[in-house]
PDB file of C-alpha atoms and ligand atoms in Angstrom:
ATOM      1  CA  UNK A1434      40.856  54.152 -24.674  1.00  0.00           C
ATOM      2  CA  UNK A1435      37.165  53.163 -24.302  1.00  0.00           C
ATOM      3  CA  UNK A1436      37.638  50.469 -26.853  1.00  0.00           C
ATOM      4  CA  UNK A1437      40.485  48.957 -24.930  1.00  0.00           C
ATOM      5  CA  UNK A1438      38.499  49.184 -21.774  1.00  0.00           C
ATOM      6  CA  UNK A1439      35.583  47.660 -23.439  1.00  0.00           C
ATOM      7  CA  UNK A1440      37.849  45.031 -24.791  1.00  0.00           C
ATOM      8  CA  UNK A1441      39.208  44.300 -21.415  1.00  0.00           C
ATOM      9  CA  UNK A1442      35.939  44.025 -19.684  1.00  0.00           C
ATOM     10  CA  UNK A1443      34.528  41.719 -22.267  1.00  0.00           C
ATOM     11  CA  UNK A1444      37.682  39.622 -22.050  1.00  0.00           C
ATOM     12  CA  UNK A1445      37.427  39.366 -18.334  1.00  0.00           C
ATOM     13  CA  UNK A1446      33.575  38.532 -18.558  1.00  0.00           C
ATOM     14  CA  UNK A1447      34.092  35.891 -21.251  1.00  0.00           C
ATOM     15  CA  UNK A1448      37.073  34.360 -19.237  1.00  0.00           C
ATOM     16  CA  UNK A1449      35.019  34.133 -15.989  1.00  0.00           C
ATOM     17  CA  UNK A1450      32.062  32.807 -17.935  1.00  0.00           C
ATOM     18  CA  UNK A1451      34.326  30.210 -19.562  1.00  0.00           C
ATOM     19  CA  UNK A1452      35.712  29.083 -16.139  1.00  0.00           C
ATOM     20  CA  UNK A1453      32.444  28.803 -14.978  1.00  0.00           C
ATOM     21  CA  UNK A1454      31.157  26.772 -17.737  1.00  0.00           C
ATOM     22  CA  UNK A1455      34.125  24.629 -17.511  1.00  0.00           C
ATOM     23  CA  UNK A1456      33.506  24.031 -13.720  1.00  0.00           C
ATOM     24  CA  UNK A1457      30.041  23.276 -14.330  1.00  0.00           C
ATOM     25  CA  UNK A1458      30.788  20.650 -17.068  1.00  0.00           C
ATOM     26  CA  UNK A1459      33.509  19.266 -14.569  1.00  0.00           C
ATOM     27  CA  UNK A1460      30.822  18.939 -11.620  1.00  0.00           C
ATOM     28  CA  UNK A1461      28.234  17.577 -14.165  1.00  0.00           C
ATOM     29  CA  UNK A1462      30.759  14.833 -15.172  1.00  0.00           C
ATOM     30  CA  UNK A1463      31.546  14.304 -11.409  1.00  0.00           C
ATOM     31  CA  UNK A1464      27.950  14.071 -10.471  1.00  0.00           C
ATOM     32  CA  UNK A1465      27.465  11.567 -13.200  1.00  0.00           C
ATOM     33  CA  UNK A1466      29.981   9.102 -12.329  1.00  0.00           C
ATOM     34  CA  UNK A1467      28.732   9.443  -8.654  1.00  0.00           C
ATOM     35  CA  UNK A1468      25.507   8.329  -9.773  1.00  0.00           C
ATOM     36  CA  UNK A1469      26.927   5.585 -11.806  1.00  0.00           C
ATOM     37  CA  UNK A1470      29.168   4.298  -8.895  1.00  0.00           C
ATOM     38  CA  UNK A1471      26.310   4.659  -6.502  1.00  0.00           C
ATOM     39  CA  UNK A1472      28.079   7.012  -4.278  1.00  0.00           C
ATOM     40  CA  UNK A1473      24.723   8.777  -3.104  1.00  0.00           C
ATOM     41  CA  UNK A1474      23.099   7.485   0.130  1.00  0.00           C
ATOM     42  CA  UNK A1475      19.870   8.270   1.927  1.00  0.00           C
ATOM     43  CA  UNK A1476      19.487   9.091   5.364  1.00  0.00           C
ATOM     44  CA  UNK A1477      15.947   8.984   7.019  1.00  0.00           C
ATOM     45  CA  UNK A1478      14.617  11.330   9.634  1.00  0.00           C
ATOM     46  CA  UNK A1479      11.796   9.886  11.818  1.00  0.00           C
ATOM     47  CA  UNK A1480       8.401  11.894  12.139  1.00  0.00           C
ATOM     48  CA  UNK A1481       7.011  11.458  15.596  1.00  0.00           C
ATOM     49  CA  UNK A1482       3.318  11.816  16.927  1.00  0.00           C
ATOM     50  CA  UNK A1483       4.236  13.750  20.184  1.00  0.00           C
ATOM     51  CA  UNK A1484       1.131  12.904  21.804  1.00  0.00           C
ATOM     52  CA  UNK A1485       1.459   8.991  21.488  1.00  0.00           C
ATOM     53  CA  UNK A1486       5.407   8.979  20.880  1.00  0.00           C
ATOM     54  CA  UNK A1487       4.706   6.679  17.894  1.00  0.00           C
ATOM     55  CA  UNK A1488       6.895   7.112  14.757  1.00  0.00           C
ATOM     56  CA  UNK A1489       4.519   7.852  11.937  1.00  0.00           C
ATOM     57  CA  UNK A1490       6.608   8.265   9.116  1.00  0.00           C
ATOM     58  CA  UNK A1491      10.017   9.378   8.082  1.00  0.00           C
ATOM     59  CA  UNK A1492      11.759  11.808   5.250  1.00  0.00           C
ATOM     60  CA  UNK A1493      14.377  10.451   2.803  1.00  0.00           C
ATOM     61  CA  UNK A1494      17.113  12.866   2.738  1.00  0.00           C
ATOM     62  CA  UNK A1495      19.979  12.440   0.261  1.00  0.00           C
ATOM     63  CA  UNK A1496      23.794  12.662   0.948  1.00  0.00           C
ATOM     64  CA  UNK A1497      26.834  12.363  -1.164  1.00  0.00           C
ATOM     65  CA  UNK A1498      29.303   9.913   0.097  1.00  0.00           C
ATOM     66  CA  UNK A1499      32.285  11.288  -1.545  1.00  0.00           C
ATOM     67  CA  UNK A1500      35.211   8.877  -1.757  1.00  0.00           C
ATOM     68  CA  UNK A1501      37.706  11.612  -0.410  1.00  0.00           C
ATOM     69  CA  UNK A1502      35.809  14.231   1.150  1.00  0.00           C
ATOM     70  CA  UNK A1503      33.228  11.984   3.082  1.00  0.00           C
ATOM     71  CA  UNK A1504      29.459  12.801   3.622  1.00  0.00           C
ATOM     72  CA  UNK A1505      28.240  15.963   1.848  1.00  0.00           C
ATOM     73  CA  UNK A1506      24.837  17.371   2.394  1.00  0.00           C
ATOM     74  CA  UNK A1507      22.372  18.228  -0.082  1.00  0.00           C
ATOM     75  CA  UNK A1508      22.545  21.931   0.336  1.00  0.00           C
ATOM     76  CA  UNK A1509      26.107  21.765  -1.493  1.00  0.00           C
ATOM     77  CA  UNK A1510      24.923  19.820  -4.600  1.00  0.00           C
ATOM     78  CA  UNK A1511      21.379  19.740  -5.197  1.00  0.00           C
ATOM     79  CA  UNK A1512      21.653  23.035  -7.142  1.00  0.00           C
ATOM     80  CA  UNK A1513      24.517  21.670  -9.317  1.00  0.00           C
ATOM     81  CA  UNK A1514      22.426  18.357  -9.901  1.00  0.00           C
ATOM     82  CA  UNK A1515      19.719  20.738 -11.212  1.00  0.00           C
ATOM     83  CA  UNK A1516      21.912  22.641 -13.437  1.00  0.00           C
ATOM     84  CA  UNK A1517      23.621  19.551 -14.792  1.00  0.00           C
ATOM     85  CA  UNK A1518      20.268  18.142 -15.876  1.00  0.00           C
ATOM     86  CA  UNK A1519      20.564  15.157 -13.824  1.00  0.00           C
ATOM     87  CA  UNK A1520      17.646  15.906 -11.359  1.00  0.00           C
ATOM     88  CA  UNK A1521      15.228  13.462 -12.957  1.00  0.00           C
ATOM     89  CA  UNK A1522      18.000  10.661 -12.845  1.00  0.00           C
ATOM     90  CA  UNK A1523      18.703  11.363  -9.312  1.00  0.00           C
ATOM     91  CA  UNK A1524      15.034  11.428  -8.212  1.00  0.00           C
ATOM     92  CA  UNK A1525      14.540   8.233  -9.958  1.00  0.00           C
ATOM     93  CA  UNK A1526      17.378   6.835  -8.057  1.00  0.00           C
ATOM     94  CA  UNK A1527      15.950   8.093  -4.696  1.00  0.00           C
ATOM     95  CA  UNK A1528      12.415   6.596  -5.651  1.00  0.00           C
ATOM     96  CA  UNK A1529      14.194   3.211  -6.305  1.00  0.00           C
ATOM     97  CA  UNK A1530      16.240   3.084  -3.301  1.00  0.00           C
ATOM     98  CA  UNK A1531      13.575   4.102  -0.770  1.00  0.00           C
ATOM     99  CA  UNK A1532      11.391   1.292  -2.447  1.00  0.00           C
ATOM    100  CA  UNK A1533      14.515  -1.282  -2.096  1.00  0.00           C
ATOM    101  CA  UNK A1534      15.002   0.099   1.625  1.00  0.00           C
ATOM    102  CA  UNK A1535      11.417  -0.444   2.487  1.00  0.00           C
ATOM    103  CA  UNK A1536      11.402  -3.787   0.928  1.00  0.00           C
ATOM    104  CA  UNK A1537      14.293  -4.814   2.923  1.00  0.00           C
ATOM    105  CA  UNK A1538      13.104  -3.399   6.117  1.00  0.00           C
ATOM    106  CA  UNK A1539       9.880  -5.273   5.571  1.00  0.00           C
ATOM    107  CA  UNK A1540      11.713  -8.666   5.086  1.00  0.00           C
ATOM    108  CA  UNK A1541      13.478  -7.916   8.569  1.00  0.00           C
ATOM    109  CA  UNK A1542      10.043  -7.773  10.080  1.00  0.00           C
ATOM    110  CA  UNK A1543       9.621  -4.143  10.401  1.00  0.00           C
ATOM    111  CA  UNK A1544       6.421  -2.504  10.010  1.00  0.00           C
ATOM    112  CA  UNK A1545       6.261  -0.283   6.862  1.00  0.00           C
ATOM    113  CA  UNK A1546       6.303   3.395   7.672  1.00  0.00           C
ATOM    114  CA  UNK A1547       5.283   5.883   5.002  1.00  0.00           C
ATOM    115  CA  UNK A1548       8.519   7.528   3.531  1.00  0.00           C
ATOM    116  CA  UNK A1549       8.603  10.846   2.038  1.00  0.00           C
ATOM    117  CA  UNK A1550      10.750  11.986  -0.950  1.00  0.00           C
ATOM    118  CA  UNK A1551      11.686  15.456  -1.753  1.00  0.00           C
ATOM    119  CA  UNK A1552      10.553  15.958  -5.442  1.00  0.00           C
ATOM    120  CA  UNK A1553      11.956  18.821  -7.510  1.00  0.00           C
ATOM    121  CA  UNK A1554       9.987  20.526 -10.125  1.00  0.00           C
ATOM    122  CA  UNK A1555      11.740  19.212 -13.208  1.00  0.00           C
ATOM    123  CA  UNK A1556      10.881  15.600 -12.048  1.00  0.00           C
ATOM    124  CA  UNK A1557       7.286  16.397 -13.119  1.00  0.00           C
ATOM    125  CA  UNK A1558       8.607  16.658 -16.924  1.00  0.00           C
ATOM    126  CA  UNK A1559       9.988  13.213 -16.723  1.00  0.00           C
ATOM    127  CA  UNK A1560       7.863  11.281 -19.414  1.00  0.00           C
ATOM    128  CA  UNK A1561       5.890   8.329 -18.463  1.00  0.00           C
ATOM    129  CA  UNK A1562       6.196   9.439 -14.763  1.00  0.00           C
ATOM    130  CA  UNK A1563       3.225   7.421 -13.481  1.00  0.00           C
ATOM    131  CA  UNK A1564       3.937   4.473 -15.449  1.00  0.00           C
ATOM    132  CA  UNK A1565       7.552   4.209 -14.175  1.00  0.00           C
ATOM    133  CA  UNK A1566       6.513   4.967 -10.725  1.00  0.00           C
ATOM    134  CA  UNK A1567       3.834   2.121 -10.547  1.00  0.00           C
ATOM    135  CA  UNK A1568       6.428  -0.240 -12.058  1.00  0.00           C
ATOM    136  CA  UNK A1569       9.037   0.444  -9.413  1.00  0.00           C
ATOM    137  CA  UNK A1570       6.343  -0.170  -6.614  1.00  0.00           C
ATOM    138  CA  UNK A1571       5.224  -3.236  -8.367  1.00  0.00           C
ATOM    139  CA  UNK A1572       8.547  -4.527  -8.672  1.00  0.00           C
ATOM    140  CA  UNK A1573       8.979  -4.237  -5.033  1.00  0.00           C
ATOM    141  CA  UNK A1574       5.627  -5.358  -3.912  1.00  0.00           C
ATOM    142  CA  UNK A1575       4.743  -1.977  -2.280  1.00  0.00           C
ATOM    143  CA  UNK A1576       1.530  -0.004  -2.215  1.00  0.00           C
ATOM    144  CA  UNK A1577       1.252   3.383  -3.272  1.00  0.00           C
ATOM    145  CA  UNK A1578       0.325   4.431   0.352  1.00  0.00           C
ATOM    146  CA  UNK A1579       3.799   3.926   1.619  1.00  0.00           C
ATOM    147  CA  UNK A1580       4.950   6.925  -0.310  1.00  0.00           C
ATOM    148  CA  UNK A1581       4.711  10.619  -0.027  1.00  0.00           C
ATOM    149  CA  UNK A1582       6.021  13.234  -2.330  1.00  0.00           C
ATOM    150  CA  UNK A1583       7.338  16.638  -0.741  1.00  0.00           C
ATOM    151  CA  UNK A1584       7.079  19.409  -3.420  1.00  0.00           C
ATOM    152  CA  UNK A1585       7.711  22.845  -2.994  1.00  0.00           C
ATOM    153  CA  UNK A1586       5.218  25.919  -2.957  1.00  0.00           C
ATOM    154  CA  UNK A1587       6.575  26.982  -6.434  1.00  0.00           C
ATOM    155  CA  UNK A1588       6.146  23.464  -7.884  1.00  0.00           C
ATOM    156  CA  UNK A1589       2.431  23.313  -6.423  1.00  0.00           C
ATOM    157  CA  UNK A1590       1.745  26.567  -7.942  1.00  0.00           C
ATOM    158  CA  UNK A1591       2.181  25.422 -11.444  1.00  0.00           C
ATOM    159  CA  UNK A1592      -1.160  24.330 -12.778  1.00  0.00           C
ATOM    160  CA  UNK A1593       0.244  22.282 -15.514  1.00  0.00           C
ATOM    161  CA  UNK A1594       1.224  19.757 -12.878  1.00  0.00           C
ATOM    162  CA  UNK A1595      -2.216  19.582 -11.329  1.00  0.00           C
ATOM    163  CA  UNK A1596      -3.518  16.530 -13.539  1.00  0.00           C
ATOM    164  CA  UNK A1597      -0.250  14.678 -12.282  1.00  0.00           C
ATOM    165  CA  UNK A1598      -0.576  15.356  -8.774  1.00  0.00           C
ATOM    166  CA  UNK A1599      -4.390  14.612  -8.803  1.00  0.00           C
ATOM    167  CA  UNK A1600      -3.539  11.224 -10.357  1.00  0.00           C
ATOM    168  CA  UNK A1601      -0.971  10.718  -7.607  1.00  0.00           C
ATOM    169  CA  UNK A1602      -3.507  11.551  -4.871  1.00  0.00           C
ATOM    170  CA  UNK A1603      -6.137   9.459  -6.488  1.00  0.00           C
ATOM    171  CA  UNK A1604      -3.642   6.352  -6.258  1.00  0.00           C
ATOM    172  CA  UNK A1605      -3.282   6.999  -2.673  1.00  0.00           C
ATOM    173  CA  UNK A1606       0.080   8.702  -2.528  1.00  0.00           C
ATOM    174  CA  UNK A1607       0.304  11.586  -0.075  1.00  0.00           C
ATOM    175  CA  UNK A1608       1.469  14.967  -1.429  1.00  0.00           C
ATOM    176  CA  UNK A1609       2.609  17.495   0.937  1.00  0.00           C
ATOM    177  CA  UNK A1610       3.976  21.090   0.721  1.00  0.00           C
ATOM    178  CA  UNK A1611       7.506  21.366   1.815  1.00  0.00           C
ATOM    179  CA  UNK A1612       8.839  24.676   3.760  1.00  0.00           C
ATOM    180  CA  UNK A1613       5.104  25.888   3.733  1.00  0.00           C
ATOM    181  CA  UNK A1614       4.904  29.687   4.021  1.00  0.00           C
ATOM    182  CA  UNK A1615       8.346  30.596   2.886  1.00  0.00           C
ATOM    183  CA  UNK A1616       7.636  31.662  -0.648  1.00  0.00           C
ATOM    184  CA  UNK A1617       4.026  32.236  -1.540  1.00  0.00           C
ATOM    185  CA  UNK A1618       2.242  32.310   1.608  1.00  0.00           C
ATOM    186  CA  UNK A1619      -0.995  33.665   0.380  1.00  0.00           C
ATOM    187  CA  UNK A1620      -3.566  31.267   1.783  1.00  0.00           C
ATOM    188  CA  UNK A1621      -5.640  31.644  -1.050  1.00  0.00           C
ATOM    189  CA  UNK A1622      -3.580  29.327  -3.107  1.00  0.00           C
ATOM    190  CA  UNK A1623      -4.512  26.529  -0.922  1.00  0.00           C
ATOM    191  CA  UNK A1624      -7.939  26.024  -2.257  1.00  0.00           C
ATOM    192  CA  UNK A1625      -6.337  25.317  -5.499  1.00  0.00           C
ATOM    193  CA  UNK A1626      -3.430  22.877  -4.429  1.00  0.00           C
ATOM    194  CA  UNK A1627      -4.189  19.323  -5.209  1.00  0.00           C
ATOM    195  CA  UNK A1628      -2.326  18.260  -2.153  1.00  0.00           C
ATOM    196  CA  UNK A1629      -3.100  16.678   1.347  1.00  0.00           C
ATOM    197  CA  UNK A1630      -0.417  17.746   3.652  1.00  0.00           C
ATOM    198  CA  UNK A1631       1.506  20.850   4.817  1.00  0.00           C
ATOM    199  CA  UNK A1632       4.905  20.904   6.221  1.00  0.00           C
ATOM    200  CA  UNK A1633       5.467  24.278   8.424  1.00  0.00           C
ATOM    201  CA  UNK A1634       8.992  25.236   7.641  1.00  0.00           C
ATOM    202  CA  UNK A1635      11.521  25.552  10.274  1.00  0.00           C
ATOM    203  CA  UNK A1636      11.835  29.250  10.015  1.00  0.00           C
ATOM    204  CA  UNK A1637       8.557  29.854  11.654  1.00  0.00           C
ATOM    205  CA  UNK A1638       9.446  27.014  14.360  1.00  0.00           C
ATOM    206  CA  UNK A1639      12.588  28.996  15.197  1.00  0.00           C
ATOM    207  CA  UNK A1640      10.371  31.934  16.051  1.00  0.00           C
ATOM    208  CA  UNK A1641       8.524  30.225  18.756  1.00  0.00           C
ATOM    209  CA  UNK A1642       9.160  32.338  22.056  1.00  0.00           C
ATOM    210  CA  UNK A1643      10.880  34.819  20.007  1.00  0.00           C
ATOM    211  CA  UNK A1644       8.668  36.253  17.629  1.00  0.00           C
ATOM    212  CA  UNK A1645       4.994  36.562  18.212  1.00  0.00           C
ATOM    213  CA  UNK A1646       4.642  37.185  14.456  1.00  0.00           C
ATOM    214  CA  UNK A1647       5.837  33.690  13.682  1.00  0.00           C
ATOM    215  CA  UNK A1648       3.656  32.412  16.486  1.00  0.00           C
ATOM    216  CA  UNK A1649       0.823  34.010  14.861  1.00  0.00           C
ATOM    217  CA  UNK A1650       1.633  32.492  11.436  1.00  0.00           C
ATOM    218  CA  UNK A1651       1.850  28.918  13.010  1.00  0.00           C
ATOM    219  CA  UNK A1652      -1.432  29.341  14.530  1.00  0.00           C
ATOM    220  CA  UNK A1653      -2.755  30.627  11.380  1.00  0.00           C
ATOM    221  CA  UNK A1654      -1.369  27.491   9.431  1.00  0.00           C
ATOM    222  CA  UNK A1655      -2.780  25.299  12.085  1.00  0.00           C
ATOM    223  CA  UNK A1656      -6.338  26.879  11.799  1.00  0.00           C
ATOM    224  CA  UNK A1657      -6.436  26.870   8.055  1.00  0.00           C
ATOM    225  CA  UNK A1658      -5.001  23.413   7.824  1.00  0.00           C
ATOM    226  CA  UNK A1659      -7.557  21.998  10.119  1.00  0.00           C
ATOM    227  CA  UNK A1660     -10.467  24.029   8.447  1.00  0.00           C
ATOM    228  CA  UNK A1661      -9.615  22.814   4.882  1.00  0.00           C
ATOM    229  CA  UNK A1662      -8.739  19.235   5.982  1.00  0.00           C
ATOM    230  CA  UNK A1663      -4.975  19.152   5.433  1.00  0.00           C
ATOM    231  CA  UNK A1664      -2.625  16.960   7.461  1.00  0.00           C
ATOM    232  CA  UNK A1665       0.121  18.864   9.144  1.00  0.00           C
ATOM    233  CA  UNK A1666       3.782  18.536  10.456  1.00  0.00           C
ATOM    234  CA  UNK A1667       6.201  20.848  11.811  1.00  0.00           C
ATOM    235  CA  UNK A1668      10.000  20.751  10.583  1.00  0.00           C
ATOM    236  CA  UNK A1669      13.031  21.596  12.420  1.00  0.00           C
ATOM    237  CA  UNK A1670      11.580  21.381  15.986  1.00  0.00           C
ATOM    238  CA  UNK A1671      14.645  21.473  18.302  1.00  0.00           C
ATOM    239  CA  UNK A1672      13.561  22.637  21.908  1.00  0.00           C
ATOM    240  CA  UNK A1673      10.976  21.594  24.679  1.00  0.00           C
ATOM    241  CA  UNK A1674       9.503  25.012  24.243  1.00  0.00           C
ATOM    242  CA  UNK A1675       8.840  24.828  20.596  1.00  0.00           C
ATOM    243  CA  UNK A1676       7.262  21.290  21.150  1.00  0.00           C
ATOM    244  CA  UNK A1677       5.165  22.841  24.137  1.00  0.00           C
ATOM    245  CA  UNK A1678       3.733  25.520  21.796  1.00  0.00           C
ATOM    246  CA  UNK A1679       3.026  23.169  18.924  1.00  0.00           C
ATOM    247  CA  UNK A1680       1.154  20.773  21.164  1.00  0.00           C
ATOM    248  CA  UNK A1681      -0.684  23.426  22.801  1.00  0.00           C
ATOM    249  CA  UNK A1682      -1.723  24.756  19.273  1.00  0.00           C
ATOM    250  CA  UNK A1683      -2.935  21.120  18.034  1.00  0.00           C
ATOM    251  CA  UNK A1684       0.072  20.367  15.974  1.00  0.00           C
ATOM    252  CA  UNK A1685       1.344  17.079  17.355  1.00  0.00           C
ATOM    253  CA  UNK A1686       3.220  15.832  14.515  1.00  0.00           C
ATOM    254  CA  UNK A1687       6.836  16.696  14.734  1.00  0.00           C
ATOM    255  CA  UNK A1688      10.037  16.273  12.690  1.00  0.00           C
ATOM    256  CA  UNK A1689      13.262  17.689  14.163  1.00  0.00           C
ATOM    257  CA  UNK A1690      16.578  17.178  16.068  1.00  0.00           C
ATOM    258  CA  UNK A1691      14.399  17.207  19.394  1.00  0.00           C
ATOM    259  CA  UNK A1692      13.391  13.783  18.540  1.00  0.00           C
ATOM    260  CA  UNK A1693      15.883  12.502  15.876  1.00  0.00           C
ATOM    261  CA  UNK A1694      18.256  13.870  13.217  1.00  0.00           C
ATOM    262  CA  UNK A1695      18.270  12.152   9.857  1.00  0.00           C
ATOM    263  CA  UNK A1696      19.877   8.657  10.560  1.00  0.00           C
ATOM    264  CA  UNK A1697      21.346   5.949   8.510  1.00  0.00           C
ATOM    265  CA  UNK A1698      19.221   3.131   7.425  1.00  0.00           C
ATOM    266  CA  UNK A1699      20.531   0.736   9.929  1.00  0.00           C
ATOM    267  CA  UNK A1700      19.987   2.904  12.924  1.00  0.00           C
ATOM    268  CA  UNK A1701      16.221   3.183  11.595  1.00  0.00           C
ATOM    269  CA  UNK A1702      16.036  -0.577  11.844  1.00  0.00           C
ATOM    270  CA  UNK A1703      17.448  -0.567  15.381  1.00  0.00           C
ATOM    271  CA  UNK A1704      14.790   2.232  16.390  1.00  0.00           C
ATOM    272  CA  UNK A1705      11.863   0.161  14.958  1.00  0.00           C
ATOM    273  CA  UNK A1706      12.944  -3.260  16.481  1.00  0.00           C
TER     274      UNK A1706
HETATM  275  P1  C2E B2033      13.970  19.715   3.432  1.00  0.00           P
HETATM  276  O1  C2E B2033      13.256  18.718   2.556  1.00  0.00           O
HETATM  277  O2  C2E B2033      13.021  20.974   3.948  1.00  0.00           O
HETATM  278  O3  C2E B2033      14.465  18.873   4.726  1.00  0.00           O
HETATM  279  C1  C2E B2033      14.573  19.241   5.895  1.00  0.00           C
HETATM  280  C2  C2E B2033      16.226  19.655   6.176  1.00  0.00           C
HETATM  281  O4  C2E B2033      16.087  20.044   7.626  1.00  0.00           O
HETATM  282  C3  C2E B2033      16.952  18.436   6.320  1.00  0.00           C
HETATM  283  O5  C2E B2033      18.252  19.030   5.897  1.00  0.00           O
HETATM  284  C4  C2E B2033      16.963  18.110   7.675  1.00  0.00           C
HETATM  285  O6  C2E B2033      18.416  17.582   8.160  1.00  0.00           O
HETATM  286  C5  C2E B2033      16.931  19.501   8.429  1.00  0.00           C
HETATM  287  N1  C2E B2033      16.311  19.404   9.701  1.00  0.00           N
HETATM  288  C6  C2E B2033      15.637  18.440  10.188  1.00  0.00           C
HETATM  289  N2  C2E B2033      15.199  18.798  11.624  1.00  0.00           N
HETATM  290  C7  C2E B2033      15.992  19.927  11.768  1.00  0.00           C
HETATM  291  C8  C2E B2033      16.221  20.337  13.058  1.00  0.00           C
HETATM  292  O7  C2E B2033      15.447  20.226  14.191  1.00  0.00           O
HETATM  293  N3  C2E B2033      17.094  21.643  12.988  1.00  0.00           N
HETATM  294  C9  C2E B2033      17.828  21.973  11.903  1.00  0.00           C
HETATM  295  N4  C2E B2033      18.536  22.864  11.954  1.00  0.00           N
HETATM  296  N5  C2E B2033      17.717  21.337  10.647  1.00  0.00           N
HETATM  297  C10 C2E B2033      16.851  20.310  10.749  1.00  0.00           C
HETATM  298  P2  C2E B2033      19.216  18.348   4.769  1.00  0.00           P
HETATM  299  O8  C2E B2033      19.141  16.884   4.851  1.00  0.00           O
HETATM  300  O9  C2E B2033      20.477  19.006   4.767  1.00  0.00           O
HETATM  301  O10 C2E B2033      18.422  18.753   3.351  1.00  0.00           O
HETATM  302  C11 C2E B2033      18.079  19.899   2.898  1.00  0.00           C
HETATM  303  C12 C2E B2033      17.425  20.124   1.739  1.00  0.00           C
HETATM  304  O11 C2E B2033      17.767  19.361   0.601  1.00  0.00           O
HETATM  305  C13 C2E B2033      16.072  19.466   2.046  1.00  0.00           C
HETATM  306  O12 C2E B2033      15.188  20.505   2.614  1.00  0.00           O
HETATM  307  C14 C2E B2033      15.570  19.298   0.552  1.00  0.00           C
HETATM  308  O13 C2E B2033      14.991  20.491   0.062  1.00  0.00           O
HETATM  309  C15 C2E B2033      16.848  19.121  -0.077  1.00  0.00           C
HETATM  310  N6  C2E B2033      16.970  17.317  -0.222  1.00  0.00           N
HETATM  311  C16 C2E B2033      17.393  16.614   0.399  1.00  0.00           C
HETATM  312  N7  C2E B2033      17.403  15.300  -0.334  1.00  0.00           N
HETATM  313  C17 C2E B2033      16.840  15.576  -1.248  1.00  0.00           C
HETATM  314  C18 C2E B2033      16.546  14.627  -2.577  1.00  0.00           C
HETATM  315  O14 C2E B2033      16.643  13.280  -2.381  1.00  0.00           O
HETATM  316  N8  C2E B2033      16.038  15.280  -3.517  1.00  0.00           N
HETATM  317  C19 C2E B2033      15.805  16.523  -3.568  1.00  0.00           C
HETATM  318  N9  C2E B2033      15.251  17.005  -4.685  1.00  0.00           N
HETATM  319  N10 C2E B2033      16.160  17.409  -2.652  1.00  0.00           N
HETATM  320  C20 C2E B2033      16.660  16.881  -1.552  1.00  0.00           C
HETATM  321 MG1   MG B2034      11.531  17.986   2.559  1.00  0.00          MG
HETATM  322 MG1   MG B2035      11.209  21.329   4.373  1.00  0.00          MG
HETATM  323 MG1   MG B2036      13.537  23.216   4.663  1.00  0.00          MG
END
């Protein structure tokens, strides 16, 4: 009986696993052809200096323009991209597309604004990363200072990446820590990270006016950033109250729906002209 049950359990487990594997292979194939057919599209979210009202940069955010389902957000496919082993390819595409877009905007007379790209950990294992990066920039006639790379705290913690990060910084590329404070908030790490900039995560911003702990954390991040010489931006700012708090505590650089959501490229052009 026990055997039978064991057998049954094993069978069920195996079946589920197989289904999962098949699903994954399917998704992988799907994503692969989406890359080939150029079904991905970048939206750009402006970053604002709320004191001067100036647009200081933007973040490129990927969407999948699915032929039947329409626009799909990254939350639903980024993990699948990673699992399918396509992240290097996808990030290469994003980098190239951002450079192409900046080049197009420039040719339309728009001032070049620094644009940030979300970089996942696996991209750092891309061979010839720096060579490829400079080759793309050169192809589009762009300087390194138009780019910013957003990495997560977990990437920033991997010391094996430091020589690469240092090289990028030495060449004038801004490296920022995305979603700062959400994972490894020990401030002690900050003295080791070879980065220039910190993005305060939205989870703290939503606590403004609600949680004195979140407010204290934001104030601490602002203090530490200014003492250690990091640039700073607050993500996910949605309300006037949040903005007022951030301005009062010396964090004027803002990215959030209060100013703009992520926008298609032609709306960025309209904004800038
Ligand atoms: P993230 O890098 O932290 O990007 C910020 C996310 O917050 C974006 O979601 C943006 O639309 C959203 N957001 C901005 N302002 C507000 C606000 O005021 N309120 C609220 N509720 N949300 C706001 P999105 O575009 O869905 O991207 C989600 C995540 O997917 C990104 O988080 C990033 O981790 C990842 N991602 C996006 N594009 C790429 C990419 O090209 N490559 C990689 N590896 N990851 C990407
Ligand atoms: Mg980001
Ligand atoms: Mg973020
Ligand atoms: Mg986030």
